[in-house]
Amino acid sequence: MLGRSEARVPASPAEARLETFPNPARRNYRIHFETSDFTSLCPITGQADFAKIEIDYIPNKLCVESKSLKFYLASFRNERGFNEAITNRILDDFIRACEPREANITASFSARGGIALTVRASFPDHPKGRGPVEPAKSDGSAGRRPTARR
């Protein structure tokens, strides 16, 4: 994408590539990307799922080039997947591309059937001062119950 004027959206996320460039600063700072144009497909019905995607990260040695991110996200338009899986895939691909010090993604999916869904995923998996989130058990219950703060 860098330095190229062609504008072809990849057919799928597998074909897409997040491009990077060297981080120009030697300090910690945050970069925030936001788009309301995200679309993927429900794996059950094939209907479009629309979302606002926000990615916030602290770069390490590399930064993600914004045009390649735009095309990468657009490549999900024909991709079937549950919102939770798609959000985590985006974060995994982002981490693989730029190896950030920290990254957070929030995917706010529009209401379908009267229920909106928001997925938040982070890298590293648990912020400083908090324990890891336990995976859900097969019966759908949480592995450990959160304790109330006093």
CSV table of N, CA and C in Angstrom, one decimal:
chain,number,residue,atom,x,y,z
A,1,MET,N,0.8,-1.2,0.0
A,1,MET,CA,0.0,0.0,0.0
A,1,MET,C,0.9,1.3,0.0
A,2,LEU,N,1.9,1.2,0.8
A,2,LEU,CA,2.7,2.4,0.9
A,2,LEU,C,3.3,2.8,-0.4
A,3,GLY,N,3.0,4.0,-0.9
A,3,GLY,CA,3.6,4.5,-2.1
A,3,GLY,C,2.9,3.9,-3.4
A,4,ARG,N,1.8,3.2,-3.2
A,4,ARG,CA,1.1,2.6,-4.4
A,4,ARG,C,-0.2,3.2,-4.5
A,5,SER,N,-0.7,3.5,-5.7
A,5,SER,CA,-2.0,4.2,-5.8
A,5,SER,C,-3.1,3.2,-6.1
A,6,GLU,N,-2.8,1.9,-6.4
A,6,GLU,CA,-3.9,1.0,-6.7
A,6,GLU,C,-4.8,0.9,-5.5
A,7,ALA,N,-6.1,0.6,-5.8
A,7,ALA,CA,-7.1,0.5,-4.7
A,7,ALA,C,-7.9,-0.7,-4.8
A,8,ARG,N,-7.4,-1.9,-4.7
A,8,ARG,CA,-8.1,-3.1,-4.8
A,8,ARG,C,-8.3,-3.7,-3.4
A,9,VAL,N,-9.5,-3.9,-3.0
A,9,VAL,CA,-9.8,-4.5,-1.7
A,9,VAL,C,-9.6,-6.0,-1.8
A,10,PRO,N,-8.8,-6.6,-0.9
A,10,PRO,CA,-8.6,-8.1,-0.9
A,10,PRO,C,-9.9,-8.8,-0.8
A,11,ALA,N,-10.0,-10.0,-1.4
A,11,ALA,CA,-11.2,-10.8,-1.4
A,11,ALA,C,-11.5,-11.4,-0.1
A,12,SER,N,-10.5,-11.6,0.8
A,12,SER,CA,-10.7,-12.2,2.1
A,12,SER,C,-9.6,-11.7,3.0
A,13,PRO,N,-9.8,-11.9,4.3
A,13,PRO,CA,-8.7,-11.5,5.3
A,13,PRO,C,-7.4,-12.3,5.0
A,14,ALA,N,-7.6,-13.6,4.6
A,14,ALA,CA,-6.4,-14.4,4.3
A,14,ALA,C,-5.5,-13.8,3.2
A,15,GLU,N,-6.1,-13.1,2.3
A,15,GLU,CA,-5.4,-12.4,1.2
A,15,GLU,C,-4.9,-11.0,1.6
A,16,ALA,N,-5.5,-10.5,2.6
A,16,ALA,CA,-5.1,-9.1,3.0
A,16,ALA,C,-3.8,-9.1,3.8
A,17,ARG,N,-3.1,-7.9,3.8
A,17,ARG,CA,-1.8,-7.8,4.5
A,17,ARG,C,-1.8,-6.5,5.2
A,18,LEU,N,-1.5,-6.5,6.5
A,18,LEU,CA,-1.3,-5.3,7.3
A,18,LEU,C,0.2,-4.9,7.1
A,19,GLU,N,0.4,-3.7,6.5
A,19,GLU,CA,1.7,-3.3,6.2
A,19,GLU,C,2.2,-2.4,7.4
A,20,THR,N,3.5,-2.3,7.6
A,20,THR,CA,4.0,-1.6,8.7
A,20,THR,C,5.1,-0.7,8.3
A,21,PHE,N,5.5,0.3,9.1
A,21,PHE,CA,6.7,1.1,8.9
A,21,PHE,C,7.4,1.3,10.2
A,22,PRO,N,8.6,1.7,10.2
A,22,PRO,CA,9.4,1.9,11.5
A,22,PRO,C,8.7,3.0,12.4
A,23,ASN,N,8.7,2.7,13.6
A,23,ASN,CA,8.1,3.7,14.6
A,23,ASN,C,9.1,4.8,14.7
A,24,PRO,N,8.6,6.1,14.4
A,24,PRO,CA,9.5,7.2,14.3
A,24,PRO,C,9.9,7.8,15.7
A,25,ALA,N,9.2,7.3,16.8
A,25,ALA,CA,9.5,7.9,18.1
A,25,ALA,C,10.1,6.8,19.0
A,26,ARG,N,10.8,7.3,20.0
A,26,ARG,CA,11.4,6.3,21.0
A,26,ARG,C,10.7,6.4,22.4
A,27,ARG,N,9.5,6.9,22.4
A,27,ARG,CA,8.7,7.0,23.7
A,27,ARG,C,7.5,6.2,23.5
A,28,ASN,N,6.8,6.0,24.6
A,28,ASN,CA,5.5,5.3,24.6
A,28,ASN,C,4.5,6.4,24.2
A,29,TYR,N,3.6,6.1,23.2
A,29,TYR,CA,2.5,6.9,22.9
A,29,TYR,C,1.4,6.0,22.2
A,30,ARG,N,0.2,6.5,22.2
A,30,ARG,CA,-0.9,5.7,21.7
A,30,ARG,C,-1.3,6.2,20.3
A,31,ILE,N,-1.7,5.2,19.5
A,31,ILE,CA,-2.2,5.4,18.2
A,31,ILE,C,-3.7,4.8,18.2
A,32,HIS,N,-4.6,5.6,17.7
A,32,HIS,CA,-6.0,5.2,17.8
A,32,HIS,C,-6.6,5.2,16.3
A,33,PHE,N,-7.1,4.1,15.9
A,33,PHE,CA,-7.8,3.9,14.7
A,33,PHE,C,-9.3,3.7,15.0
A,34,GLU,N,-10.2,4.3,14.1
A,34,GLU,CA,-11.6,4.1,14.3
A,34,GLU,C,-12.3,4.1,13.0
A,35,THR,N,-13.2,3.2,12.8
A,35,THR,CA,-14.0,3.2,11.6
A,35,THR,C,-15.4,2.7,11.9
A,36,SER,N,-16.4,3.2,11.2
A,36,SER,CA,-17.8,2.8,11.3
A,36,SER,C,-18.2,2.0,10.1
A,37,ASP,N,-17.3,1.7,9.2
A,37,ASP,CA,-17.6,1.0,8.0
A,37,ASP,C,-17.4,-0.5,8.0
A,38,PHE,N,-17.2,-1.1,9.1
A,38,PHE,CA,-16.9,-2.5,9.1
A,38,PHE,C,-18.1,-3.4,8.9
A,39,THR,N,-17.9,-4.4,8.0
A,39,THR,CA,-19.0,-5.4,7.7
A,39,THR,C,-18.4,-6.8,7.6
A,40,SER,N,-19.1,-7.7,8.2
A,40,SER,CA,-18.8,-9.1,8.1
A,40,SER,C,-20.2,-9.8,7.9
A,41,LEU,N,-20.1,-11.2,7.8
A,41,LEU,CA,-21.4,-11.9,7.6
A,41,LEU,C,-21.6,-12.9,8.8
A,42,CYS,N,-22.9,-13.0,9.2
A,42,CYS,CA,-23.3,-13.9,10.2
A,42,CYS,C,-23.1,-15.3,9.7
A,43,PRO,N,-22.4,-16.2,10.5
A,43,PRO,CA,-22.1,-17.5,10.0
A,43,PRO,C,-23.4,-18.4,9.9
A,44,ILE,N,-24.4,-18.0,10.5
A,44,ILE,CA,-25.7,-18.8,10.5
A,44,ILE,C,-26.6,-18.4,9.4
A,45,THR,N,-26.9,-17.1,9.3
A,45,THR,CA,-27.9,-16.6,8.4
A,45,THR,C,-27.3,-16.0,7.1
A,46,GLY,N,-26.0,-15.6,7.2
A,46,GLY,CA,-25.4,-15.0,6.0
A,46,GLY,C,-25.7,-13.5,5.9
A,47,GLN,N,-26.5,-13.0,6.9
A,47,GLN,CA,-26.8,-11.6,6.8
A,47,GLN,C,-25.6,-10.7,7.3
A,48,ALA,N,-25.6,-9.5,6.8
A,48,ALA,CA,-24.5,-8.6,7.1
A,48,ALA,C,-24.5,-8.2,8.6
A,49,ASP,N,-23.4,-8.2,9.2
A,49,ASP,CA,-23.2,-7.6,10.6
A,49,ASP,C,-22.4,-6.3,10.4
A,50,PHE,N,-22.9,-5.2,10.9
A,50,PHE,CA,-22.2,-3.9,10.8
A,50,PHE,C,-21.6,-3.6,12.2
A,51,ALA,N,-20.4,-3.0,12.2
A,51,ALA,CA,-19.8,-2.6,13.4
A,51,ALA,C,-18.9,-1.4,13.3
A,52,LYS,N,-18.8,-0.8,14.5
A,52,LYS,CA,-17.8,0.3,14.6
A,52,LYS,C,-16.6,-0.4,15.3
A,53,ILE,N,-15.4,-0.3,14.6
A,53,ILE,CA,-14.2,-0.9,15.1
A,53,ILE,C,-13.2,0.2,15.6
A,54,GLU,N,-12.7,0.0,16.8
A,54,GLU,CA,-11.7,0.9,17.4
A,54,GLU,C,-10.5,0.1,17.8
A,55,ILE,N,-9.3,0.5,17.3
A,55,ILE,CA,-8.1,-0.1,17.7
A,55,ILE,C,-7.2,1.0,18.3
A,56,ASP,N,-6.7,0.7,19.5
A,56,ASP,CA,-5.9,1.6,20.2
A,56,ASP,C,-4.6,0.8,20.6
A,57,TYR,N,-3.4,1.3,20.3
A,57,TYR,CA,-2.2,0.6,20.6
A,57,TYR,C,-1.0,1.5,20.9
A,58,ILE,N,-0.1,0.9,21.6
A,58,ILE,CA,1.2,1.5,21.9
A,58,ILE,C,2.2,0.8,21.0
A,59,PRO,N,2.8,1.4,20.0
A,59,PRO,CA,3.7,0.7,19.1
A,59,PRO,C,5.0,0.4,19.8
A,60,ASN,N,5.6,-0.7,19.3
A,60,ASN,CA,7.0,-1.0,19.7
A,60,ASN,C,7.9,-0.5,18.6
A,61,LYS,N,8.4,-1.4,17.8
A,61,LYS,CA,9.4,-1.0,16.7
A,61,LYS,C,8.6,-0.6,15.4
A,62,LEU,N,7.4,-1.1,15.3
A,62,LEU,CA,6.6,-0.9,14.0
A,62,LEU,C,5.3,-0.3,14.3
A,63,CYS,N,4.8,0.5,13.3
A,63,CYS,CA,3.5,1.1,13.3
A,63,CYS,C,2.7,0.5,12.1
A,64,VAL,N,1.4,0.4,12.3
A,64,VAL,CA,0.6,-0.2,11.2
A,64,VAL,C,0.2,1.0,10.3
A,65,GLU,N,0.3,0.8,9.0
A,65,GLU,CA,0.0,1.8,7.9
A,65,GLU,C,-1.5,1.8,7.8
A,66,SER,N,-2.1,3.0,7.9
A,66,SER,CA,-3.6,3.1,7.9
A,66,SER,C,-4.3,2.6,6.7
A,67,LYS,N,-3.8,2.9,5.5
A,67,LYS,CA,-4.5,2.4,4.3
A,67,LYS,C,-4.5,0.9,4.2
A,68,SER,N,-3.4,0.2,4.6
A,68,SER,CA,-3.5,-1.2,4.6
A,68,SER,C,-4.5,-1.8,5.7
A,69,LEU,N,-4.6,-1.0,6.8
A,69,LEU,CA,-5.6,-1.4,7.8
A,69,LEU,C,-7.0,-1.3,7.2
A,70,LYS,N,-7.2,-0.2,6.5
A,70,LYS,CA,-8.5,0.1,5.9
A,70,LYS,C,-8.9,-1.1,5.0
A,71,PHE,N,-8.0,-1.5,4.1
A,71,PHE,CA,-8.2,-2.6,3.2
A,71,PHE,C,-8.3,-3.9,3.9
A,72,TYR,N,-7.5,-4.1,4.9
A,72,TYR,CA,-7.6,-5.4,5.7
A,72,TYR,C,-9.0,-5.5,6.3
A,73,LEU,N,-9.5,-4.4,6.9
A,73,LEU,CA,-10.8,-4.5,7.6
A,73,LEU,C,-11.9,-4.7,6.5
A,74,ALA,N,-11.8,-4.0,5.4
A,74,ALA,CA,-12.8,-4.1,4.3
A,74,ALA,C,-12.8,-5.6,3.7
A,75,SER,N,-11.7,-6.3,3.9
A,75,SER,CA,-11.7,-7.7,3.3
A,75,SER,C,-12.6,-8.6,4.1
A,76,PHE,N,-13.1,-8.2,5.2
A,76,PHE,CA,-14.1,-9.1,6.0
A,76,PHE,C,-15.5,-9.0,5.5
A,77,ARG,N,-15.8,-8.2,4.4
A,77,ARG,CA,-17.1,-7.9,4.0
A,77,ARG,C,-17.9,-9.2,3.5
A,78,ASN,N,-17.1,-10.2,3.1
A,78,ASN,CA,-17.7,-11.5,2.7
A,78,ASN,C,-17.3,-12.7,3.6
A,79,GLU,N,-16.8,-12.3,4.7
A,79,GLU,CA,-16.3,-13.3,5.7
A,79,GLU,C,-17.3,-13.7,6.7
A,80,ARG,N,-17.6,-15.0,6.8
A,80,ARG,CA,-18.6,-15.5,7.7
A,80,ARG,C,-17.9,-15.8,9.0
A,81,GLY,N,-18.5,-15.3,10.1
A,81,GLY,CA,-17.9,-15.6,11.4
A,81,GLY,C,-18.6,-14.9,12.6
A,82,PHE,N,-18.6,-15.6,13.7
A,82,PHE,CA,-19.2,-15.0,14.9
A,82,PHE,C,-18.4,-13.7,15.3
A,83,ASN,N,-19.1,-12.7,15.8
A,83,ASN,CA,-18.5,-11.4,16.1
A,83,ASN,C,-17.3,-11.5,17.0
A,84,GLU,N,-17.5,-12.4,18.0
A,84,GLU,CA,-16.4,-12.6,19.0
A,84,GLU,C,-15.1,-13.2,18.3
A,85,ALA,N,-15.3,-14.1,17.4
A,85,ALA,CA,-14.1,-14.7,16.7
A,85,ALA,C,-13.5,-13.7,15.7
A,86,ILE,N,-14.3,-12.9,15.0
A,86,ILE,CA,-13.8,-12.0,14.1
A,86,ILE,C,-13.0,-10.9,14.8
A,87,THR,N,-13.5,-10.4,16.0
A,87,THR,CA,-12.8,-9.4,16.7
A,87,THR,C,-11.4,-9.9,17.2
A,88,ASN,N,-11.4,-11.1,17.7
A,88,ASN,CA,-10.1,-11.7,18.2
A,88,ASN,C,-9.2,-12.0,17.1
A,89,ARG,N,-9.7,-12.3,15.9
A,89,ARG,CA,-8.8,-12.5,14.7
A,89,ARG,C,-8.2,-11.2,14.3
A,90,ILE,N,-8.9,-10.2,14.3
A,90,ILE,CA,-8.4,-8.9,14.0
A,90,ILE,C,-7.2,-8.5,14.9
A,91,LEU,N,-7.5,-8.7,16.2
A,91,LEU,CA,-6.4,-8.4,17.2
A,91,LEU,C,-5.2,-9.3,17.0
A,92,ASP,N,-5.4,-10.6,16.8
A,92,ASP,CA,-4.3,-11.5,16.5
A,92,ASP,C,-3.5,-11.1,15.3
A,93,ASP,N,-4.2,-10.8,14.2
A,93,ASP,CA,-3.4,-10.4,13.0
A,93,ASP,C,-2.7,-9.1,13.2
A,94,PHE,N,-3.3,-8.2,14.0
A,94,PHE,CA,-2.7,-6.9,14.3
A,94,PHE,C,-1.4,-7.1,15.1
A,95,ILE,N,-1.5,-8.0,16.1
A,95,ILE,CA,-0.3,-8.3,16.9
A,95,ILE,C,0.8,-8.9,16.1
A,96,ARG,N,0.4,-9.9,15.2
A,96,ARG,CA,1.4,-10.5,14.4
A,96,ARG,C,2.1,-9.5,13.5
A,97,ALA,N,1.4,-8.5,13.0
A,97,ALA,CA,1.9,-7.6,12.0
A,97,ALA,C,2.9,-6.6,12.7
A,98,CYS,N,2.6,-6.1,13.8
A,98,CYS,CA,3.4,-5.0,14.4
A,98,CYS,C,4.0,-5.2,15.8
A,99,GLU,N,3.7,-6.3,16.4
A,99,GLU,CA,4.2,-6.7,17.7
A,99,GLU,C,4.2,-5.5,18.7
A,100,PRO,N,3.0,-4.9,19.0
A,100,PRO,CA,2.9,-3.7,19.8
A,100,PRO,C,3.2,-4.0,21.3
A,101,ARG,N,3.5,-3.0,22.0
A,101,ARG,CA,3.7,-3.1,23.5
A,101,ARG,C,2.3,-3.4,24.1
A,102,GLU,N,1.3,-2.8,23.6
A,102,GLU,CA,0.0,-3.0,24.1
A,102,GLU,C,-1.0,-2.7,23.0
A,103,ALA,N,-2.1,-3.5,22.9
A,103,ALA,CA,-3.2,-3.2,21.9
A,103,ALA,C,-4.5,-3.6,22.5
A,104,ASN,N,-5.5,-2.8,22.1
A,104,ASN,CA,-6.9,-3.0,22.6
A,104,ASN,C,-7.8,-2.8,21.3
A,105,ILE,N,-8.8,-3.7,21.2
A,105,ILE,CA,-9.8,-3.5,20.1
A,105,ILE,C,-11.2,-3.6,20.8
A,106,THR,N,-12.0,-2.7,20.3
A,106,THR,CA,-13.4,-2.7,20.7
A,106,THR,C,-14.2,-2.7,19.4
A,107,ALA,N,-15.1,-3.8,19.3
A,107,ALA,CA,-15.9,-3.9,18.1
A,107,ALA,C,-17.4,-3.8,18.6
A,108,SER,N,-18.0,-2.7,18.2
A,108,SER,CA,-19.4,-2.5,18.6
A,108,SER,C,-20.3,-2.8,17.4
A,109,PHE,N,-21.0,-4.0,17.5
A,109,PHE,CA,-21.8,-4.5,16.4
A,109,PHE,C,-23.2,-3.9,16.6
A,110,SER,N,-23.8,-3.5,15.5
A,110,SER,CA,-25.2,-3.0,15.5
A,110,SER,C,-26.2,-4.0,15.9
A,111,ALA,N,-27.3,-3.6,16.5
A,111,ALA,CA,-28.3,-4.4,17.0
A,111,ALA,C,-28.9,-5.3,15.9
A,112,ARG,N,-29.1,-6.6,16.2
A,112,ARG,CA,-29.8,-7.5,15.4
A,112,ARG,C,-30.7,-8.3,16.3
A,113,GLY,N,-32.0,-8.3,16.0
A,113,GLY,CA,-32.9,-9.0,16.9
A,113,GLY,C,-33.1,-8.2,18.2
A,114,GLY,N,-32.8,-6.9,18.1
A,114,GLY,CA,-33.0,-6.1,19.3
A,114,GLY,C,-31.8,-6.1,20.3
A,115,ILE,N,-30.7,-6.8,20.0
A,115,ILE,CA,-29.6,-6.9,20.9
A,115,ILE,C,-28.3,-6.4,20.2
A,116,ALA,N,-27.7,-5.4,20.7
A,116,ALA,CA,-26.4,-5.0,20.2
A,116,ALA,C,-25.3,-5.8,21.0
A,117,LEU,N,-24.2,-5.9,20.3
A,117,LEU,CA,-23.1,-6.7,20.9
A,117,LEU,C,-21.8,-6.0,20.8
A,118,THR,N,-21.0,-5.9,21.9
A,118,THR,CA,-19.7,-5.2,21.9
A,118,THR,C,-18.7,-6.2,22.4
A,119,VAL,N,-17.6,-6.4,21.6
A,119,VAL,CA,-16.5,-7.3,22.0
A,119,VAL,C,-15.3,-6.4,22.2
A,120,ARG,N,-14.6,-6.7,23.4
A,120,ARG,CA,-13.4,-6.0,23.7
A,120,ARG,C,-12.3,-7.1,23.9
A,121,ALA,N,-11.2,-6.9,23.2
A,121,ALA,CA,-10.1,-7.8,23.4
A,121,ALA,C,-8.8,-7.0,23.6
A,122,SER,N,-7.9,-7.6,24.4
A,122,SER,CA,-6.6,-6.8,24.7
A,122,SER,C,-5.4,-7.7,24.6
A,123,PHE,N,-4.3,-7.0,24.4
A,123,PHE,CA,-3.0,-7.6,24.4
A,123,PHE,C,-2.1,-6.7,25.2
A,124,PRO,N,-1.3,-7.1,26.2
A,124,PRO,CA,-1.4,-8.5,26.7
A,124,PRO,C,-2.8,-8.8,27.2
A,125,ASP,N,-3.0,-10.1,27.5
A,125,ASP,CA,-4.4,-10.6,27.8
A,125,ASP,C,-4.9,-9.9,29.1
A,126,HIS,N,-4.1,-9.5,30.0
A,126,HIS,CA,-4.6,-8.9,31.2
A,126,HIS,C,-3.8,-7.7,31.6
A,127,PRO,N,-4.5,-6.6,31.8
A,127,PRO,CA,-3.8,-5.3,32.1
A,127,PRO,C,-3.1,-5.5,33.5
A,128,LYS,N,-2.0,-4.7,33.7
A,128,LYS,CA,-1.3,-4.7,35.0
A,128,LYS,C,-2.3,-4.5,36.1
A,129,GLY,N,-2.1,-5.3,37.2
A,129,GLY,CA,-2.9,-5.1,38.4
A,129,GLY,C,-4.2,-5.9,38.4
A,130,ARG,N,-4.4,-6.6,37.3
A,130,ARG,CA,-5.6,-7.4,37.2
A,130,ARG,C,-5.2,-8.9,36.8
A,131,GLY,N,-5.9,-9.8,37.3
A,131,GLY,CA,-5.7,-11.2,36.9
A,131,GLY,C,-6.2,-11.5,35.6
A,132,PRO,N,-5.8,-12.7,35.0
A,132,PRO,CA,-6.4,-13.1,33.7
A,132,PRO,C,-7.9,-13.4,33.8
A,133,VAL,N,-8.5,-13.2,32.7
A,133,VAL,CA,-9.9,-13.6,32.6
A,133,VAL,C,-10.0,-15.0,32.3
A,134,GLU,N,-10.7,-15.8,33.1
A,134,GLU,CA,-10.8,-17.2,32.9
A,134,GLU,C,-11.7,-17.5,31.8
A,135,PRO,N,-11.3,-18.5,31.0
A,135,PRO,CA,-12.2,-18.9,29.8
A,135,PRO,C,-13.5,-19.5,30.4
A,136,ALA,N,-14.6,-19.3,29.6
A,136,ALA,CA,-15.9,-19.9,30.0
A,136,ALA,C,-15.8,-21.4,29.9
A,137,LYS,N,-16.6,-22.1,30.8
A,137,LYS,CA,-16.7,-23.5,30.8
A,137,LYS,C,-17.6,-23.9,29.7
A,138,SER,N,-17.7,-25.2,29.4
A,138,SER,CA,-18.5,-25.6,28.3
A,138,SER,C,-20.0,-25.4,28.6
A,139,ASP,N,-20.4,-25.3,29.9
A,139,ASP,CA,-21.8,-25.0,30.2
A,139,ASP,C,-22.1,-23.5,30.1
A,140,GLY,N,-21.1,-22.7,29.8
A,140,GLY,CA,-21.3,-21.3,29.6
A,140,GLY,C,-21.0,-20.4,30.8
A,141,SER,N,-20.8,-21.1,31.9
A,141,SER,CA,-20.5,-20.3,33.1
A,141,SER,C,-19.0,-19.9,33.1
A,142,ALA,N,-18.7,-18.9,33.9
A,142,ALA,CA,-17.3,-18.4,33.9
A,142,ALA,C,-16.5,-19.3,34.8
A,143,GLY,N,-15.2,-19.4,34.5
A,143,GLY,CA,-14.3,-20.2,35.3
A,143,GLY,C,-14.1,-19.7,36.7
A,144,ARG,N,-14.2,-18.4,36.9
A,144,ARG,CA,-14.0,-17.8,38.3
A,144,ARG,C,-14.9,-16.6,38.3
A,145,ARG,N,-15.5,-16.3,39.4
A,145,ARG,CA,-16.4,-15.2,39.5
A,145,ARG,C,-15.6,-14.0,39.9
A,146,PRO,N,-15.9,-12.8,39.3
A,146,PRO,CA,-15.2,-11.6,39.6
A,146,PRO,C,-15.6,-11.2,41.0
A,147,THR,N,-14.6,-10.6,41.7
A,147,THR,CA,-14.9,-10.1,43.1
A,147,THR,C,-15.2,-8.6,43.0
A,148,ALA,N,-16.1,-8.2,43.9
A,148,ALA,CA,-16.5,-6.8,43.9
A,148,ALA,C,-15.4,-5.9,44.5
A,149,ARG,N,-15.2,-4.8,44.0
A,149,ARG,CA,-14.2,-3.9,44.5
A,149,ARG,C,-14.8,-3.1,45.7
A,150,ARG,N,-14.0,-2.8,46.7
A,150,ARG,CA,-14.6,-2.1,47.8
A,150,ARG,C,-13.8,-0.8,47.9
